[in-house]
Amino acid sequence: MGTIKLGIVDDHKIFRNGLKATLEDCEDFDLILEASNGKELMGLLTTQTPDVLLMDIKMPELDGIQTAALVHQHHKTIKILALSMFNEDKYIVDMMKAGASGYLLKNAEPEEIIEAVSTVHNKGFYFNEHLSITLIKQLVGNDHSESIAANKADLNEREIEVLKLVCQEYSNQEIADKIFLSVRTVEGYRARLFEKTGSKNLVGLVIYAIKRGIINVT
């Protein structure tokens, strides 16, 4: 497997420098992009395409929520890890809805940062202790998630089986091994699940599965 191309988006230079030092210590990572806000990032993405972006939530010009939505719309292959100084559920929820695939506290240990980047790249999402079922329950109860609630997607038995495994955080390879399918076939099922449910990311799939009674969080 090749190196993971990374970008950092944060308006605090001291924090960017510290994060760069952590990332550059890992030989599996290649830091190719650095921006101080969302507006600067969108300009850089016209010529550079990282695999994973580590993105601050509160920034001038374009904040993390606005920027995540733009990246998700125009650069769907890029995964976003939201960065936050505090456990502010509202901002985290909004970032996940905008298309982020995970979230980290800015005071996370270097080992967790490395794990989060690798996990987002390999599995497409990263859940830590805070971004958990408790937070997902908040998402489910949020009045602004009606588009998923109203979606009456018809899922067949195999799609439901794959959805359950996706919600348990299994990778495509792990799902393929469990139900004796090729990874390419599992990728096809996952893509259809996103299309049928109208979800942007794993959190959206989990919300859909909870609302339809496919998985139980009680």
Short mmCIF file of C-alpha atoms in Angstrom, two decimals:
data_model
loop_
_atom_site.label_atom_id
_atom_site.label_comp_id
_atom_site.label_asym_id
_atom_site.label_seq_id
_atom_site.Cartn_x
_atom_site.Cartn_y
_atom_site.Cartn_z
CA MET A 1 0.00 0.00 0.00
CA GLY A 2 1.33 3.47 -0.88
CA THR A 3 1.65 6.45 1.40
CA ILE A 4 -1.45 8.32 2.56
CA LYS A 5 -1.52 11.88 1.19
CA LEU A 6 -2.59 14.37 3.86
CA GLY A 7 -3.69 17.96 4.19
CA ILE A 8 -4.03 20.20 7.27
CA VAL A 9 -6.58 23.02 7.44
CA ASP A 10 -6.33 25.20 10.56
CA ASP A 11 -6.00 28.92 11.16
CA HIS A 12 -3.57 28.54 14.08
CA LYS A 13 -0.01 28.23 12.76
CA ILE A 14 1.43 26.93 16.04
CA PHE A 15 -1.10 24.08 16.07
CA ARG A 16 -0.44 23.31 12.39
CA ASN A 17 3.28 23.09 13.06
CA GLY A 18 2.76 20.71 15.97
CA LEU A 19 0.41 18.53 13.94
CA LYS A 20 2.86 18.52 11.02
CA ALA A 21 5.62 17.28 13.31
CA THR A 22 3.42 14.39 14.44
CA LEU A 23 2.37 13.44 10.92
CA GLU A 24 5.81 13.75 9.40
CA ASP A 25 7.16 11.29 11.96
CA CYS A 26 5.05 8.56 10.31
CA GLU A 27 6.62 7.14 7.14
CA ASP A 28 3.19 6.03 5.88
CA PHE A 29 2.05 9.66 5.56
CA ASP A 30 2.89 12.30 2.96
CA LEU A 31 1.85 15.83 3.94
CA ILE A 32 1.12 17.55 0.61
CA LEU A 33 -1.14 20.45 1.56
CA GLU A 34 -1.50 23.07 4.28
CA ALA A 35 -4.15 25.82 4.47
CA SER A 36 -5.21 28.39 7.08
CA ASN A 37 -8.92 28.38 6.20
CA GLY A 38 -11.52 26.82 3.92
CA LYS A 39 -11.26 29.45 1.21
CA GLU A 40 -7.52 28.88 0.86
CA LEU A 41 -8.06 25.11 0.87
CA MET A 42 -10.58 25.15 -1.98
CA GLY A 43 -8.07 27.03 -4.12
CA LEU A 44 -5.32 24.51 -3.36
CA LEU A 45 -7.60 21.55 -4.17
CA THR A 46 -7.67 22.60 -7.82
CA THR A 47 -4.11 21.24 -8.18
CA GLN A 48 -3.63 18.88 -5.21
CA THR A 49 -5.79 16.01 -3.97
CA PRO A 50 -5.03 14.59 -0.53
CA ASP A 51 -6.55 11.32 0.67
CA VAL A 52 -7.37 12.71 4.13
CA LEU A 53 -7.87 16.26 5.39
CA LEU A 54 -7.48 17.15 9.07
CA MET A 55 -9.76 20.18 9.36
CA ASP A 56 -10.45 22.68 12.11
CA ILE A 57 -14.12 23.46 12.75
CA LYS A 58 -13.87 27.13 13.73
CA MET A 59 -12.02 29.12 11.05
CA PRO A 60 -12.36 32.55 9.37
CA GLU A 61 -13.41 33.00 5.71
CA LEU A 62 -15.02 29.53 5.40
CA ASP A 63 -15.44 27.54 8.61
CA GLY A 64 -15.00 23.78 8.82
CA ILE A 65 -18.69 22.98 8.40
CA GLN A 66 -19.03 25.07 5.22
CA THR A 67 -15.74 23.74 3.89
CA ALA A 68 -16.57 20.09 4.62
CA ALA A 69 -19.79 20.47 2.64
CA LEU A 70 -17.91 21.95 -0.34
CA VAL A 71 -15.21 19.28 -0.25
CA HIS A 72 -17.85 16.55 -0.06
CA GLN A 73 -19.68 18.07 -3.01
CA HIS A 74 -16.69 18.61 -5.30
CA HIS A 75 -14.06 16.11 -4.10
CA LYS A 76 -15.94 13.03 -2.94
CA THR A 77 -12.86 10.81 -2.63
CA ILE A 78 -11.31 13.02 0.07
CA LYS A 79 -11.96 11.92 3.67
CA ILE A 80 -12.27 14.60 6.35
CA LEU A 81 -11.24 14.34 10.01
CA ALA A 82 -12.77 17.21 11.99
CA LEU A 83 -10.59 18.87 14.64
CA SER A 84 -12.05 20.53 17.71
CA MET A 85 -10.65 22.16 20.85
CA PHE A 86 -13.72 21.21 22.87
CA ASN A 87 -16.35 18.46 22.99
CA GLU A 88 -19.01 20.71 21.47
CA ASP A 89 -21.66 18.31 20.24
CA LYS A 90 -23.45 20.83 18.03
CA TYR A 91 -20.36 21.56 15.95
CA ILE A 92 -19.38 17.89 15.74
CA VAL A 93 -22.88 16.88 14.65
CA ASP A 94 -22.94 19.60 12.00
CA MET A 95 -19.50 18.56 10.71
CA MET A 96 -20.58 14.93 10.40
CA LYS A 97 -23.72 15.98 8.55
CA ALA A 98 -21.62 18.11 6.20
CA GLY A 99 -19.61 15.06 5.20
CA ALA A 100 -16.81 14.57 7.75
CA SER A 101 -15.85 10.95 8.42
CA GLY A 102 -14.64 11.36 11.99
CA TYR A 103 -13.50 13.77 14.64
CA LEU A 104 -10.51 14.34 16.91
CA LEU A 105 -9.87 16.56 19.89
CA LYS A 106 -6.93 18.87 19.28
CA ASN A 107 -5.24 17.55 22.41
CA ALA A 108 -5.33 13.95 21.14
CA GLU A 109 -2.21 11.89 21.66
CA PRO A 110 0.02 11.39 18.58
CA GLU A 111 -0.84 7.68 18.57
CA GLU A 112 -4.57 8.45 18.28
CA ILE A 113 -3.99 10.96 15.48
CA ILE A 114 -2.02 8.38 13.50
CA GLU A 115 -4.66 5.72 14.18
CA ALA A 116 -7.49 8.06 13.17
CA VAL A 117 -5.87 9.04 9.88
CA SER A 118 -5.11 5.42 8.98
CA THR A 119 -8.60 4.27 9.97
CA VAL A 120 -10.37 6.99 7.99
CA HIS A 121 -8.25 6.16 4.95
CA ASN A 122 -8.70 2.39 5.19
CA LYS A 123 -12.28 2.12 6.49
CA GLY A 124 -13.81 5.45 5.48
CA PHE A 125 -14.63 6.58 9.04
CA TYR A 126 -13.24 7.00 12.54
CA PHE A 127 -15.27 6.81 15.74
CA ASN A 128 -13.72 7.67 19.09
CA GLU A 129 -15.28 7.46 22.53
CA HIS A 130 -17.12 10.76 22.21
CA LEU A 131 -18.41 10.25 18.69
CA SER A 132 -20.34 7.23 19.87
CA ILE A 133 -23.84 5.86 20.13
CA THR A 134 -24.71 8.69 22.54
CA LEU A 135 -23.89 11.29 19.90
CA ILE A 136 -25.61 9.25 17.20
CA LYS A 137 -28.75 9.21 19.36
CA GLN A 138 -28.56 13.00 19.38
CA LEU A 139 -28.35 12.96 15.61
CA VAL A 140 -31.37 10.68 15.42
CA GLY A 141 -33.36 13.01 17.67
CA ASN A 142 -32.35 16.12 15.76
CA ASP A 143 -35.23 17.69 13.88
CA HIS A 144 -32.92 18.55 11.00
CA SER A 145 -32.37 14.90 10.05
CA GLU A 146 -35.85 14.50 8.57
CA SER A 147 -34.50 13.82 5.08
CA ILE A 148 -33.10 10.50 6.25
CA ALA A 149 -36.16 9.73 8.35
CA ALA A 150 -38.46 10.34 5.42
CA ASN A 151 -36.43 8.17 3.06
CA LYS A 152 -38.29 4.91 2.50
CA ALA A 153 -35.54 3.03 0.74
CA ASP A 154 -36.34 -0.57 -0.11
CA LEU A 155 -33.42 -2.69 1.04
CA ASN A 156 -33.18 -6.36 0.20
CA GLU A 157 -32.00 -9.03 2.64
CA ARG A 158 -28.36 -8.90 1.54
CA GLU A 159 -28.24 -5.10 1.68
CA ILE A 160 -29.62 -5.18 5.22
CA GLU A 161 -26.99 -7.75 6.17
CA VAL A 162 -24.22 -5.54 4.78
CA LEU A 163 -25.73 -2.46 6.46
CA LYS A 164 -25.66 -4.16 9.86
CA LEU A 165 -21.99 -5.02 9.42
CA VAL A 166 -21.15 -1.51 8.19
CA CYS A 167 -22.81 -0.09 11.31
CA GLN A 168 -20.61 -2.36 13.42
CA GLU A 169 -17.59 -0.60 11.86
CA TYR A 170 -16.33 -3.56 9.80
CA SER A 171 -14.18 -2.68 6.79
CA ASN A 172 -15.08 -3.82 3.27
CA GLN A 173 -12.49 -6.59 3.50
CA GLU A 174 -13.83 -7.80 6.86
CA ILE A 175 -17.41 -7.79 5.55
CA ALA A 176 -16.33 -9.70 2.43
CA ASP A 177 -14.66 -12.34 4.60
CA LYS A 178 -17.67 -12.68 6.89
CA ILE A 179 -20.33 -13.18 4.19
CA PHE A 180 -18.14 -14.80 1.53
CA LEU A 181 -18.24 -12.07 -1.11
CA SER A 182 -15.52 -10.25 -3.02
CA VAL A 183 -14.39 -6.86 -1.76
CA ARG A 184 -15.58 -5.32 -5.04
CA THR A 185 -19.08 -6.74 -4.47
CA VAL A 186 -19.16 -5.35 -0.92
CA GLU A 187 -18.07 -1.96 -2.26
CA GLY A 188 -21.00 -2.13 -4.66
CA TYR A 189 -23.42 -2.90 -1.82
CA ARG A 190 -22.01 -0.05 0.25
CA ALA A 191 -22.39 2.40 -2.64
CA ARG A 192 -26.01 1.31 -3.17
CA LEU A 193 -26.72 1.75 0.55
CA PHE A 194 -25.51 5.35 0.42
CA GLU A 195 -27.57 5.98 -2.71
CA LYS A 196 -30.75 4.30 -1.47
CA THR A 197 -30.70 5.85 2.01
CA GLY A 198 -29.51 9.30 0.94
CA SER A 199 -26.67 9.13 3.48
CA LYS A 200 -23.40 11.05 3.10
CA ASN A 201 -21.28 8.91 5.42
CA LEU A 202 -21.33 6.16 8.02
CA VAL A 203 -23.12 8.30 10.59
CA GLY A 204 -25.96 8.80 8.11
CA LEU A 205 -26.18 5.04 7.54
CA VAL A 206 -26.28 4.42 11.30
CA ILE A 207 -29.04 7.01 11.73
CA TYR A 208 -31.04 5.39 8.94
CA ALA A 209 -30.56 1.92 10.44
CA ILE A 210 -31.67 3.09 13.88
CA LYS A 211 -34.75 4.85 12.56
CA ARG A 212 -35.79 1.82 10.53
CA GLY A 213 -35.21 -0.55 13.47
CA ILE A 214 -32.43 -2.40 11.59
CA ILE A 215 -30.06 -1.92 14.53
CA ASN A 216 -30.85 -1.24 18.20
CA VAL A 217 -28.88 1.20 20.37
CA THR A 218 -30.74 0.69 23.64
#
